[in-house]
PDB file of C-alpha atoms in Angstrom:
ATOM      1  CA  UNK A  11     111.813 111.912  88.448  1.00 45.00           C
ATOM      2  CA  UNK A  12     111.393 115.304  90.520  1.00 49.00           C
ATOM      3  CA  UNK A  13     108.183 115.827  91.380  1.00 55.00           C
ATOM      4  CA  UNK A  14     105.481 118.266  88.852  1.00 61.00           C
ATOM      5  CA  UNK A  15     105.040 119.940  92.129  1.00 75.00           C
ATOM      6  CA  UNK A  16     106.243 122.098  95.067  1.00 82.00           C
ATOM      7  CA  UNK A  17     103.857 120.598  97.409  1.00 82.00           C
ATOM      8  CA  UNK A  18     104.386 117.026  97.313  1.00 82.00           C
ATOM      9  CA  UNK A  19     108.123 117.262  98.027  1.00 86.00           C
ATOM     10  CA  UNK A  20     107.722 119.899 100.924  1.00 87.00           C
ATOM     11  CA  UNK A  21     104.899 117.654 102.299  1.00 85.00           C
ATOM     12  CA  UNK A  22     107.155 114.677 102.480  1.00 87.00           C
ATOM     13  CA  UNK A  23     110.185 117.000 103.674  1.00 90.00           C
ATOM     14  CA  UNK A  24     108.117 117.736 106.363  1.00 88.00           C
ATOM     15  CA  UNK A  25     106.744 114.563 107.598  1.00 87.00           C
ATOM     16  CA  UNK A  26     110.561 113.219 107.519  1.00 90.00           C
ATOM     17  CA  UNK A  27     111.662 116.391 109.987  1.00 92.00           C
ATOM     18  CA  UNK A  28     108.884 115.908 112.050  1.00 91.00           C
ATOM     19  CA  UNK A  29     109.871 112.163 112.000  1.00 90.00           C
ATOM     20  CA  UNK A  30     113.605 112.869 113.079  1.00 93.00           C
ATOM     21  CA  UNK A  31     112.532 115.113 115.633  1.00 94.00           C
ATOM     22  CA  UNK A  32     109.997 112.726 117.670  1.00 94.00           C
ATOM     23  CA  UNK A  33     112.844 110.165 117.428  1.00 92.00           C
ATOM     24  CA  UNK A  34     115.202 112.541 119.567  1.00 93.00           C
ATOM     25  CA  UNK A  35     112.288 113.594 121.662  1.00 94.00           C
ATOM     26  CA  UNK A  36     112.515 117.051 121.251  1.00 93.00           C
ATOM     27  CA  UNK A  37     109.874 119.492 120.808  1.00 93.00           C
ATOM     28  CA  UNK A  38     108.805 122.202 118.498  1.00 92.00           C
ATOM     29  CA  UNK A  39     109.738 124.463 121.081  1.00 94.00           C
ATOM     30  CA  UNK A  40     113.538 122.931 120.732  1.00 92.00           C
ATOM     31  CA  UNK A  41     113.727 123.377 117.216  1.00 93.00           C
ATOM     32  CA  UNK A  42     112.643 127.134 116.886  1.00 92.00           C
ATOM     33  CA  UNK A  43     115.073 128.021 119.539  1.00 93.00           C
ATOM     34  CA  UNK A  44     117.929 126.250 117.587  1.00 92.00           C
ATOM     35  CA  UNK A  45     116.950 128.007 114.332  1.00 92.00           C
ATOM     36  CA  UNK A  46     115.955 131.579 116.437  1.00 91.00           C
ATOM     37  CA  UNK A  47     112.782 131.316 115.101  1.00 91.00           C
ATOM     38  CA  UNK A  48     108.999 130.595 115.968  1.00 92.00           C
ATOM     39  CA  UNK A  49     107.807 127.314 116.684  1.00 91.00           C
ATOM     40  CA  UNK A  50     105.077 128.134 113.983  1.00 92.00           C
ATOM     41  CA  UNK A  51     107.850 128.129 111.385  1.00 92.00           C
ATOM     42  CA  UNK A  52     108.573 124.486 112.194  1.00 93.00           C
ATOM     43  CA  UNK A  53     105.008 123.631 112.192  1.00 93.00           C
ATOM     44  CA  UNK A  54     104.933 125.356 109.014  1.00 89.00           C
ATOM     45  CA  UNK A  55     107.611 123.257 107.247  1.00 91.00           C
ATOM     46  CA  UNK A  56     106.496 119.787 109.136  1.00 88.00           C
ATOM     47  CA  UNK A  57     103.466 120.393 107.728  1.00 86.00           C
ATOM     48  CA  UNK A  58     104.293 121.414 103.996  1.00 84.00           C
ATOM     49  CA  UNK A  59     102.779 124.743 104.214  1.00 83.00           C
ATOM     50  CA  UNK A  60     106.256 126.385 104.443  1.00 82.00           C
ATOM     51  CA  UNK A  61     108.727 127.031 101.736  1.00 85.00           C
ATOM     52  CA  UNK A  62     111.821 124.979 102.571  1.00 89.00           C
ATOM     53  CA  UNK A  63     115.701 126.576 102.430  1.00 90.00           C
ATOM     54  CA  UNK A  64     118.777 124.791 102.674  1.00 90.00           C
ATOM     55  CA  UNK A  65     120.292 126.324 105.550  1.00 92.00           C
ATOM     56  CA  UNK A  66     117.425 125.658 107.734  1.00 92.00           C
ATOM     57  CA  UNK A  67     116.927 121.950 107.337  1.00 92.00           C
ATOM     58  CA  UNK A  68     120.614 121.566 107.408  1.00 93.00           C
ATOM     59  CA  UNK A  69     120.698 122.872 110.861  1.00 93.00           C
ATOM     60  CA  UNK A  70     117.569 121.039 112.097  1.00 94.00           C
ATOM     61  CA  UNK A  71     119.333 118.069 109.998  1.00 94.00           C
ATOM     62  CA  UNK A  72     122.249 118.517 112.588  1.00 93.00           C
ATOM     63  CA  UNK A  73     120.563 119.333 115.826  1.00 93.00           C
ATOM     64  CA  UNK A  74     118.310 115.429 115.208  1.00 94.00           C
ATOM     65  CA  UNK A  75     122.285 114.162 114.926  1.00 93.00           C
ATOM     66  CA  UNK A  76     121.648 112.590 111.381  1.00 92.00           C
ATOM     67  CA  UNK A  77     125.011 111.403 109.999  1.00 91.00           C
ATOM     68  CA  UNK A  78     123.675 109.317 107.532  1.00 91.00           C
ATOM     69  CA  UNK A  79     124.751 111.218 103.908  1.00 92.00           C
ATOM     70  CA  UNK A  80     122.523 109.413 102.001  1.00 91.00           C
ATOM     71  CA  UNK A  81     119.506 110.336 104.129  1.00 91.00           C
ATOM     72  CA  UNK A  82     120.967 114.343 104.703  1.00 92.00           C
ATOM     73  CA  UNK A  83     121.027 114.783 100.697  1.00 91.00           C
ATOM     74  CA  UNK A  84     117.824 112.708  99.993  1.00 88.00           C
ATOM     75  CA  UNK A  85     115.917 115.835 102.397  1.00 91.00           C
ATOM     76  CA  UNK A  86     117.894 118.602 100.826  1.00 91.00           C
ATOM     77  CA  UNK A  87     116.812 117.628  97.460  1.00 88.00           C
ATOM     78  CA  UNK A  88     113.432 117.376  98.284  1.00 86.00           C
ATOM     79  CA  UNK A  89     114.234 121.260  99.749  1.00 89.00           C
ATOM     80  CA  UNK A  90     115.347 122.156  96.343  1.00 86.00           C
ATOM     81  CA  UNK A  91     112.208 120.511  94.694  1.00 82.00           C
ATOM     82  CA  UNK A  92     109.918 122.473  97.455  1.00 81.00           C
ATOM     83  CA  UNK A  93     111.293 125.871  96.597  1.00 80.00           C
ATOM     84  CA  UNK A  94     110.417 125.611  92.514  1.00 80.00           C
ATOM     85  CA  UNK A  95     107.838 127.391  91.148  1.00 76.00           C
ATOM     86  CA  UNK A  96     104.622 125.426  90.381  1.00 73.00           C
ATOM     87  CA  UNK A  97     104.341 124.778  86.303  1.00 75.00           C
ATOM     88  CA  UNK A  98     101.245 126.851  86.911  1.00 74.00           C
ATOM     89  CA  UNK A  99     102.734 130.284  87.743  1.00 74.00           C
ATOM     90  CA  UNK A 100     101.929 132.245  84.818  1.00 76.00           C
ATOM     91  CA  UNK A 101      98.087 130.952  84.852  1.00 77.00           C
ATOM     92  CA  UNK A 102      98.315 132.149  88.896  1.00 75.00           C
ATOM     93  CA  UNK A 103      95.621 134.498  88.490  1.00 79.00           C
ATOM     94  CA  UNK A 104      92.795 131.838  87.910  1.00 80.00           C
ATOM     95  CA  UNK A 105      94.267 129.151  90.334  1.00 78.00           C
ATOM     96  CA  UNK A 106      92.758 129.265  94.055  1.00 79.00           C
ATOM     97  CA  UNK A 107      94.765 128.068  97.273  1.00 75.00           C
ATOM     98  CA  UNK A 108      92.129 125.042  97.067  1.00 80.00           C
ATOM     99  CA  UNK A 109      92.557 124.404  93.188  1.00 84.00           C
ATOM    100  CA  UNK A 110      96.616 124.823  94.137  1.00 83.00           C
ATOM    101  CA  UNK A 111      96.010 121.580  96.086  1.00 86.00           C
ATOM    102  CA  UNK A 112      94.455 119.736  94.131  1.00 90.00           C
ATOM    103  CA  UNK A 113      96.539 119.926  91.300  1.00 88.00           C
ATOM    104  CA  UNK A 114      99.562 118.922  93.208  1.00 86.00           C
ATOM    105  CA  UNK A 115      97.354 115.966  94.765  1.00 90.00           C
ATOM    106  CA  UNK A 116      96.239 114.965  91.122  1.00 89.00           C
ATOM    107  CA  UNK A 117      99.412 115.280  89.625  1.00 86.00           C
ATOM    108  CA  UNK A 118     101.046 112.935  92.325  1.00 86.00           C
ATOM    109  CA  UNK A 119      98.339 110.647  93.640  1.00 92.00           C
ATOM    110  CA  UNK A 120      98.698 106.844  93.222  1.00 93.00           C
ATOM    111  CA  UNK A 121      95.183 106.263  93.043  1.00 95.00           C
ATOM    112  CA  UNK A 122      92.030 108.528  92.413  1.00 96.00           C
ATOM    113  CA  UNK A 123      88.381 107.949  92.720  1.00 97.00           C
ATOM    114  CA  UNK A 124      86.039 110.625  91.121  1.00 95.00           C
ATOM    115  CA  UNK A 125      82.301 111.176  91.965  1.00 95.00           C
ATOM    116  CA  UNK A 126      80.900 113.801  89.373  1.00 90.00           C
ATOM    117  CA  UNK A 127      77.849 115.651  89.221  1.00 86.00           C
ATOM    118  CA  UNK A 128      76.840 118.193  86.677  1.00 87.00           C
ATOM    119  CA  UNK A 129      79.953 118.055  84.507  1.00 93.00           C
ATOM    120  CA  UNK A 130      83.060 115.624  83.682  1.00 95.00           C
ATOM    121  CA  UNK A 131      86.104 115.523  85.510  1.00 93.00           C
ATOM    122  CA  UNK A 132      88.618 118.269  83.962  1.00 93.00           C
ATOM    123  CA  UNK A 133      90.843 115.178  82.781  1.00 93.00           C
ATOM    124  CA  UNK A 134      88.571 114.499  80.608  1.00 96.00           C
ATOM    125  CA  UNK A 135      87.392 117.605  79.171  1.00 97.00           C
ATOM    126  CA  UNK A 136      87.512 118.367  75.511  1.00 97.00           C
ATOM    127  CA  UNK A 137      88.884 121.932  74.804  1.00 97.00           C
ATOM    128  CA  UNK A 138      85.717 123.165  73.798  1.00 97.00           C
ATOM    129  CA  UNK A 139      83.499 121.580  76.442  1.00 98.00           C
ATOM    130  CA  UNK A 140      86.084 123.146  78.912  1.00 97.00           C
ATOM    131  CA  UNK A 141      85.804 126.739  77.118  1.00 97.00           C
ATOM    132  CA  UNK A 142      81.493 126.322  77.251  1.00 97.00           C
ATOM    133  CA  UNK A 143      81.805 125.475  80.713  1.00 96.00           C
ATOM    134  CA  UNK A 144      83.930 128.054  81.784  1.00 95.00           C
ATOM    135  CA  UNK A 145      81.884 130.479  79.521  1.00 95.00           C
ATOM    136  CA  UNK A 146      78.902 129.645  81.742  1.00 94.00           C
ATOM    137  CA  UNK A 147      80.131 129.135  85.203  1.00 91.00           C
ATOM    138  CA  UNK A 148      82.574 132.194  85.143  1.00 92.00           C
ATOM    139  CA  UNK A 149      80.817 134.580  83.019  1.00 92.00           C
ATOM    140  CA  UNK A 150      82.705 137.822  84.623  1.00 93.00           C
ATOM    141  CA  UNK A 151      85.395 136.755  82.451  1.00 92.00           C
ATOM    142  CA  UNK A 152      87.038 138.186  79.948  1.00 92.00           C
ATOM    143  CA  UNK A 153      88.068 136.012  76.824  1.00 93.00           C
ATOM    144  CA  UNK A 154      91.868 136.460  77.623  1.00 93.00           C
ATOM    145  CA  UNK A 155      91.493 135.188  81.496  1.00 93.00           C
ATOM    146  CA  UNK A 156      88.641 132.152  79.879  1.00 94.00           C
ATOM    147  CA  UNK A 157      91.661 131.235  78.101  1.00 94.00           C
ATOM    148  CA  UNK A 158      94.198 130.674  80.763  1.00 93.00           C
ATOM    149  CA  UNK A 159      91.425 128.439  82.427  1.00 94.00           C
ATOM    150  CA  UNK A 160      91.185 126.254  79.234  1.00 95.00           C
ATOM    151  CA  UNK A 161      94.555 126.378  79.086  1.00 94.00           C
ATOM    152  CA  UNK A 162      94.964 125.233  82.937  1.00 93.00           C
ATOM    153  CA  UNK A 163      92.504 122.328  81.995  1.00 93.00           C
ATOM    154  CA  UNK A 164      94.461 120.486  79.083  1.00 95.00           C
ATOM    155  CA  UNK A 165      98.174 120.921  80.690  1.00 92.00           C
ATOM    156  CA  UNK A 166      96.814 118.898  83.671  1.00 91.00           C
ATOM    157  CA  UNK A 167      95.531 116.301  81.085  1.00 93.00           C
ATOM    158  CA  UNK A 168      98.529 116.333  79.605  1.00 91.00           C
ATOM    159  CA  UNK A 169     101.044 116.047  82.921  1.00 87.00           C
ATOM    160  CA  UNK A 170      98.520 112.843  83.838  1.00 88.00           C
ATOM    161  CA  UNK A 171      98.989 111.254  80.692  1.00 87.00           C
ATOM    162  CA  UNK A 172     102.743 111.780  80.700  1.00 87.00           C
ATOM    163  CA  UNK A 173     103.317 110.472  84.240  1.00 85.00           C
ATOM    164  CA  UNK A 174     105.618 107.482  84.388  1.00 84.00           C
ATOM    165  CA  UNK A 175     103.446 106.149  87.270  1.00 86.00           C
ATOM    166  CA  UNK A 176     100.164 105.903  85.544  1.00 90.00           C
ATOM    167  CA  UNK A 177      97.264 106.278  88.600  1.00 93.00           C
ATOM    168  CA  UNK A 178      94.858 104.198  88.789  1.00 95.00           C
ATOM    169  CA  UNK A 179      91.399 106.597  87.920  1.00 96.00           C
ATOM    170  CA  UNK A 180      88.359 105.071  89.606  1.00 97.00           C
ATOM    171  CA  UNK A 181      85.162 107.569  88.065  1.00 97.00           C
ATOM    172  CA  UNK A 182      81.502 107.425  88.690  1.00 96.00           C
ATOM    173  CA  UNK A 183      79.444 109.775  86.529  1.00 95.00           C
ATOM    174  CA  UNK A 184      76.119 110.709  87.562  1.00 94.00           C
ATOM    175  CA  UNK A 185      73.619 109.949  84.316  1.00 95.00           C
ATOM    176  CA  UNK A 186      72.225 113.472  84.594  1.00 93.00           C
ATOM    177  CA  UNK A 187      75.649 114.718  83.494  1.00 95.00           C
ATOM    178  CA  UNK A 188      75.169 113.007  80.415  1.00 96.00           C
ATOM    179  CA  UNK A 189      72.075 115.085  79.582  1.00 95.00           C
ATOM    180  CA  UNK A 190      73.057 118.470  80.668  1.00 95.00           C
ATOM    181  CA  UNK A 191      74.121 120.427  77.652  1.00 96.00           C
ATOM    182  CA  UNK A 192      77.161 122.420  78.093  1.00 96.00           C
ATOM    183  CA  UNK A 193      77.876 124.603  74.441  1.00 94.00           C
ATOM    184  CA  UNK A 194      75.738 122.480  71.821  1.00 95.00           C
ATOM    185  CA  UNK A 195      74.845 119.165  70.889  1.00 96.00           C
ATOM    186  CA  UNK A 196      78.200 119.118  68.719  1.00 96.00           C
ATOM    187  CA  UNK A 197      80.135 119.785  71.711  1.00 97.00           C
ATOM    188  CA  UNK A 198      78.480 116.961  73.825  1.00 97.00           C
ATOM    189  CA  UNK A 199      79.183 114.566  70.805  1.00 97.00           C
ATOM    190  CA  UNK A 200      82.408 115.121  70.826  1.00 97.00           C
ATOM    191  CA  UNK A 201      82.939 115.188  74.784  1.00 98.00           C
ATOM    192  CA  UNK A 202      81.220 111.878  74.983  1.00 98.00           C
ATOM    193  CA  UNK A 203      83.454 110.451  72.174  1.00 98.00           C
ATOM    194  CA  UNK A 204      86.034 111.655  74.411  1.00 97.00           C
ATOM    195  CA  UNK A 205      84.971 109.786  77.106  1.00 97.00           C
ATOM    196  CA  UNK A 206      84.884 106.886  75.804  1.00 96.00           C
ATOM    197  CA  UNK A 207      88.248 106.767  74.517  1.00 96.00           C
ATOM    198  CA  UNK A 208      89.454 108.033  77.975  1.00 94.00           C
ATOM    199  CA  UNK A 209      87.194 104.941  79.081  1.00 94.00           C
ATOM    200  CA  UNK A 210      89.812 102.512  77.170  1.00 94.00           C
ATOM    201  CA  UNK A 211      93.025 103.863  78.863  1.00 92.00           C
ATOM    202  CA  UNK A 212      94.521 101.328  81.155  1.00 90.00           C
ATOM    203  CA  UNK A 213      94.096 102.011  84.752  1.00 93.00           C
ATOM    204  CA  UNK A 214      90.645 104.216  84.005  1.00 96.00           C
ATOM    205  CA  UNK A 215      87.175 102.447  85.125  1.00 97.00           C
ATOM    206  CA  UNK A 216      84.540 104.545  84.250  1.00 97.00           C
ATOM    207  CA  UNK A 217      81.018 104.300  85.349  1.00 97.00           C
ATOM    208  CA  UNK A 218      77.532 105.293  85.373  1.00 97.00           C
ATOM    209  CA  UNK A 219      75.085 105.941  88.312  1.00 96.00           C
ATOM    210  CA  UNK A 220      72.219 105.476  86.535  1.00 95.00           C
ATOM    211  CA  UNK A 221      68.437 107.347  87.908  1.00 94.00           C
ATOM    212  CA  UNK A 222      67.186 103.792  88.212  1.00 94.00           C
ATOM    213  CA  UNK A 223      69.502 103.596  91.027  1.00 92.00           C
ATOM    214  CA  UNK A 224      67.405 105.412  92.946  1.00 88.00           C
ATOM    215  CA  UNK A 225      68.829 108.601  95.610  1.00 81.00           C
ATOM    216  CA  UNK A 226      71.475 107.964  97.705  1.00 76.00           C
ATOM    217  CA  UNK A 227      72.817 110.234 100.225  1.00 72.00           C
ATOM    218  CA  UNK A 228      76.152 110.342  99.255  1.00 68.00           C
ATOM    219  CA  UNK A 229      74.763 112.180  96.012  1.00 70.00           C
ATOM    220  CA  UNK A 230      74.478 115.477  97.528  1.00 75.00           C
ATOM    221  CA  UNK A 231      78.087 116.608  96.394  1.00 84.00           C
ATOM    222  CA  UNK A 232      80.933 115.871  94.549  1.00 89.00           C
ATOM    223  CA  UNK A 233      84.043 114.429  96.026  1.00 94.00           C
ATOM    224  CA  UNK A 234      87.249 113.357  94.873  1.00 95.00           C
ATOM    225  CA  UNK A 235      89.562 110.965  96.868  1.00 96.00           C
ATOM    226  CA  UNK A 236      92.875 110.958  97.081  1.00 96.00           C
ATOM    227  CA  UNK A 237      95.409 108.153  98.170  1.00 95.00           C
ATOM    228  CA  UNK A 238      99.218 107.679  97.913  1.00 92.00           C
ATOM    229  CA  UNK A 239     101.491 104.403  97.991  1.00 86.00           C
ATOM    230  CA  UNK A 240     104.032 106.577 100.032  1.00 76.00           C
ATOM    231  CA  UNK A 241     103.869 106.509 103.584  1.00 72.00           C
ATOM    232  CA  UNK A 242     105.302 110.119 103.633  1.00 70.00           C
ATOM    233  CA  UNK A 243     102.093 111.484 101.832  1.00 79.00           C
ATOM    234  CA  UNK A 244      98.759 112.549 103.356  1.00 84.00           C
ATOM    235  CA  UNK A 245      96.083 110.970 101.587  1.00 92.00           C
ATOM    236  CA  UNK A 246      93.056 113.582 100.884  1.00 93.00           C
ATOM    237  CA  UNK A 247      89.465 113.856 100.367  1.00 95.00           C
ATOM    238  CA  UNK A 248      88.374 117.519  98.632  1.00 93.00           C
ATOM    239  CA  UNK A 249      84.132 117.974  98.201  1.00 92.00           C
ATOM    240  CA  UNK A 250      82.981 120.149  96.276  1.00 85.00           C
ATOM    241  CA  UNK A 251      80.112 122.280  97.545  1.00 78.00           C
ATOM    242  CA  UNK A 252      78.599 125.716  96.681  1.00 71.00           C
ATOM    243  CA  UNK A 253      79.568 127.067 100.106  1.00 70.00           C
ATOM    244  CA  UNK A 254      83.161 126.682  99.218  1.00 74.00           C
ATOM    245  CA  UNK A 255      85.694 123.640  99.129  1.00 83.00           C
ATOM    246  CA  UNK A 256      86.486 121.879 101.579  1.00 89.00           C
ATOM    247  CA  UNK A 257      89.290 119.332 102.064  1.00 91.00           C
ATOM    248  CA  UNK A 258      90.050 116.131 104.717  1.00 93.00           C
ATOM    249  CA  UNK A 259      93.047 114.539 105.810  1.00 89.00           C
ATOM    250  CA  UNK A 260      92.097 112.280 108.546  1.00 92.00           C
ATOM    251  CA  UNK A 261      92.516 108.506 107.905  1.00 92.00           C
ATOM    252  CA  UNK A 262      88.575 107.730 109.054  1.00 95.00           C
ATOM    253  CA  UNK A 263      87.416 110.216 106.586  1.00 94.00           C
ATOM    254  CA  UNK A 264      89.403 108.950 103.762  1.00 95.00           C
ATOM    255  CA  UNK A 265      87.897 105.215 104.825  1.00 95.00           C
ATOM    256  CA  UNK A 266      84.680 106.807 105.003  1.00 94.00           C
ATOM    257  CA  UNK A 267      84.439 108.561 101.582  1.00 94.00           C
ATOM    258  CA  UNK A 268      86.140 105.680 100.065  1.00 95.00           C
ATOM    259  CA  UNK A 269      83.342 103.167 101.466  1.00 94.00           C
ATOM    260  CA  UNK A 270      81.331 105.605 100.264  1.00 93.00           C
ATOM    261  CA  UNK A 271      82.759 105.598  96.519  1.00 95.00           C
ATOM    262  CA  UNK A 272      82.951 101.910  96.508  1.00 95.00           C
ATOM    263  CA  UNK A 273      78.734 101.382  98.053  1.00 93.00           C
ATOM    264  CA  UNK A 274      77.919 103.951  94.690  1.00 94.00           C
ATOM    265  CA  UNK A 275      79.780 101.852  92.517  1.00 95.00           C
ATOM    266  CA  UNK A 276      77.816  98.566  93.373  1.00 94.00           C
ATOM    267  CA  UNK A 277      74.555 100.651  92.416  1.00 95.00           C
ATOM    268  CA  UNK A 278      76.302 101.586  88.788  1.00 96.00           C
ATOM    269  CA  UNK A 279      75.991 100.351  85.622  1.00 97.00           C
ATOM    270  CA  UNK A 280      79.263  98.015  84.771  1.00 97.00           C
ATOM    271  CA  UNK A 281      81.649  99.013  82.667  1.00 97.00           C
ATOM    272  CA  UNK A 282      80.577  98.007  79.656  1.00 97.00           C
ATOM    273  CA  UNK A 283      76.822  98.945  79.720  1.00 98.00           C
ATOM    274  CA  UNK A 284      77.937 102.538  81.153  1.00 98.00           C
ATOM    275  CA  UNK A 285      79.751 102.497  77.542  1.00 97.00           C
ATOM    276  CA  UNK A 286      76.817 101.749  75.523  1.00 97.00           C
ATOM    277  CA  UNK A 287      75.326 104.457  77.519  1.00 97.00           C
ATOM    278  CA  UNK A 288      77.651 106.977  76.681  1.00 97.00           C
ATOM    279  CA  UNK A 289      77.804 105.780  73.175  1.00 97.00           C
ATOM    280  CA  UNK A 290      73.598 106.095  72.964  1.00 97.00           C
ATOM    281  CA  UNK A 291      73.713 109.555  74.424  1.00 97.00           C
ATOM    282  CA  UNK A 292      76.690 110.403  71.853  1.00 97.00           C
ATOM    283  CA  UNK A 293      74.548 108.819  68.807  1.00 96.00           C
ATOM    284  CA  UNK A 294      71.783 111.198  70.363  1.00 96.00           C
ATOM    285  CA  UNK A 295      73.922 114.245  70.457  1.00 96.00           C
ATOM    286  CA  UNK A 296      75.462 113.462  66.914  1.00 94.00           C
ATOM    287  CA  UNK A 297      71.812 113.038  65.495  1.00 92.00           C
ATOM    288  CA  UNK A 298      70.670 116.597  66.572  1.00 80.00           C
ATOM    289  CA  UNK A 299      70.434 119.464  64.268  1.00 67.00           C
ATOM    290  CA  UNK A 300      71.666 122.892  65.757  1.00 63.00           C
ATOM    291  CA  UNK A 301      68.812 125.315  65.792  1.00 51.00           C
ATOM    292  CA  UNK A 302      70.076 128.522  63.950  1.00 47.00           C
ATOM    293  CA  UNK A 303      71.598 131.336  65.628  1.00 47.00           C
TER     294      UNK A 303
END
């Protein structure tokens, strides 16, 4: 199945050029001067940040003397898949370079662990949670570009559910989340309904870090992390921060922030008691009248 994304294929383009290159021991220099171009460009497409055409990883494809057919149209398919358009392109205007990312990373990613503050992960978002949030955290907006971002929000629900490799979703959910109105009590009822049927998919643990659980310094920001079955994929960290986003590809970070997940999960409720949580502060929620408007 080609891939929901540009990125993925151009990232794993790349890594398999860069691959074929080392083997003949040639350098970056060696390449541009084959294609008459700068040795950026290579480092460009080795590195998926480049948009990939035929022509060009034909000829690299012949100066690294690969022969093998099989091999020569696997990499110009995954050229073809690097130059589509994201599904995204009409919503362009209200996705980032960082958001760009971590789309493609969610909408690929064998496994992904979640640590939220604040608010839910967008997968989980009802519409109108999604809408109040946006409402509040973009308020420059006007209703027609709040609407694109809601409508961002539930296609990426919808490509995760309809993935024939289901990920498995690791998510810890700070307990102050659960009392931090976003819209009106109705809206929180029916998010944390939501949740809990989200809770029931197969592949999904959700959890609770619950205030008796003390601080803990990994609960200064919210991270997601990122990992892939494939050796040609980069697995990822992003944090969230209010400086700006910030995103890291090294293999000791990606042990670190996934020691990290796994050291807040021991502190969490389990499964089933984070649950009854949800459910109480859902009851709560459900309970409350709306004061008039």
């Amino acid at each position: 199945m080609p891939s929901q994304t540009p990125l993925i294929p151009r990232r794993r383009l790349g890594q398999e050029l860069r691959r074929l290159r080392e083997l003949r021991g040639l350098h970056l220099e060696d390449a541009a001067d084959h294609l008459e171009c700068s040795p950026s460009k290579i480092s460009r497409l080795e590195t998926g940040q480049g948009v990939p055409k035929a022509r060009d990883v034909r000829d690299l494809l012949d100066l690294y003397g690969v022969g093998d057919q099989r091999l020569r149209d696997q990499l110009l398919r995954l050229a073809g898949d690097g130059r589509r358009q994201a599904w995204w392109q009409d919503l362009a205007d209200v996705v980032s370079s960082a958001m760009d990312t971590f789309i493609s990373l969610e909408s690929e990613a064998s496994n992904i662990r979640y640590y939220v503050q604040s608010t839910f992960p967008g997968m989980f978002q009802t519409e109108e949670y999604a809408r109040e949030l946006f409402r509040a955290i973009y308020p420059r907006d006007d209703d027609v570009e709040r609407e694109k971002r809601v409508r961002l929000r539930l296609k990426r629900q919808d490509i995760l559910v309809e993935r024939e490799d289901q990920p498995r979703i690791g998510v810890i959910v700070d307990e102050a989340t659960l009392h931090r109105v976003v819209g009106s009590s109705a809206v929180m009822a029916d998010q944390l309904a939501a949740l809990l049927q989200a809770s029931e998919r197969q592949g999904v643990t959700l959890r609770v870090y619950p205030f008796a659980a003390g601080p803990d310094i990994a609960i200064q920001c919210t991270f997601v992390v990122f990992t892939f079955e494939s050796e040609y994929d980069r697995n990822s960290v992003h944090i969230e921060l209010s400086a700006g986003d910030r995103w890291l590809e090294q293999e000791s970070d990606i042990t670190r922030y996934t020691r990290i997940f796994d050291d807040l999960g021991r502190k969490c409720l389990s499964v089933e008691d984070s649950r009854d949580m949800i459910r109480s502060m859902m009851e709560y929620y459900s309970s409350k009248e709306e004061p008039p408007r």
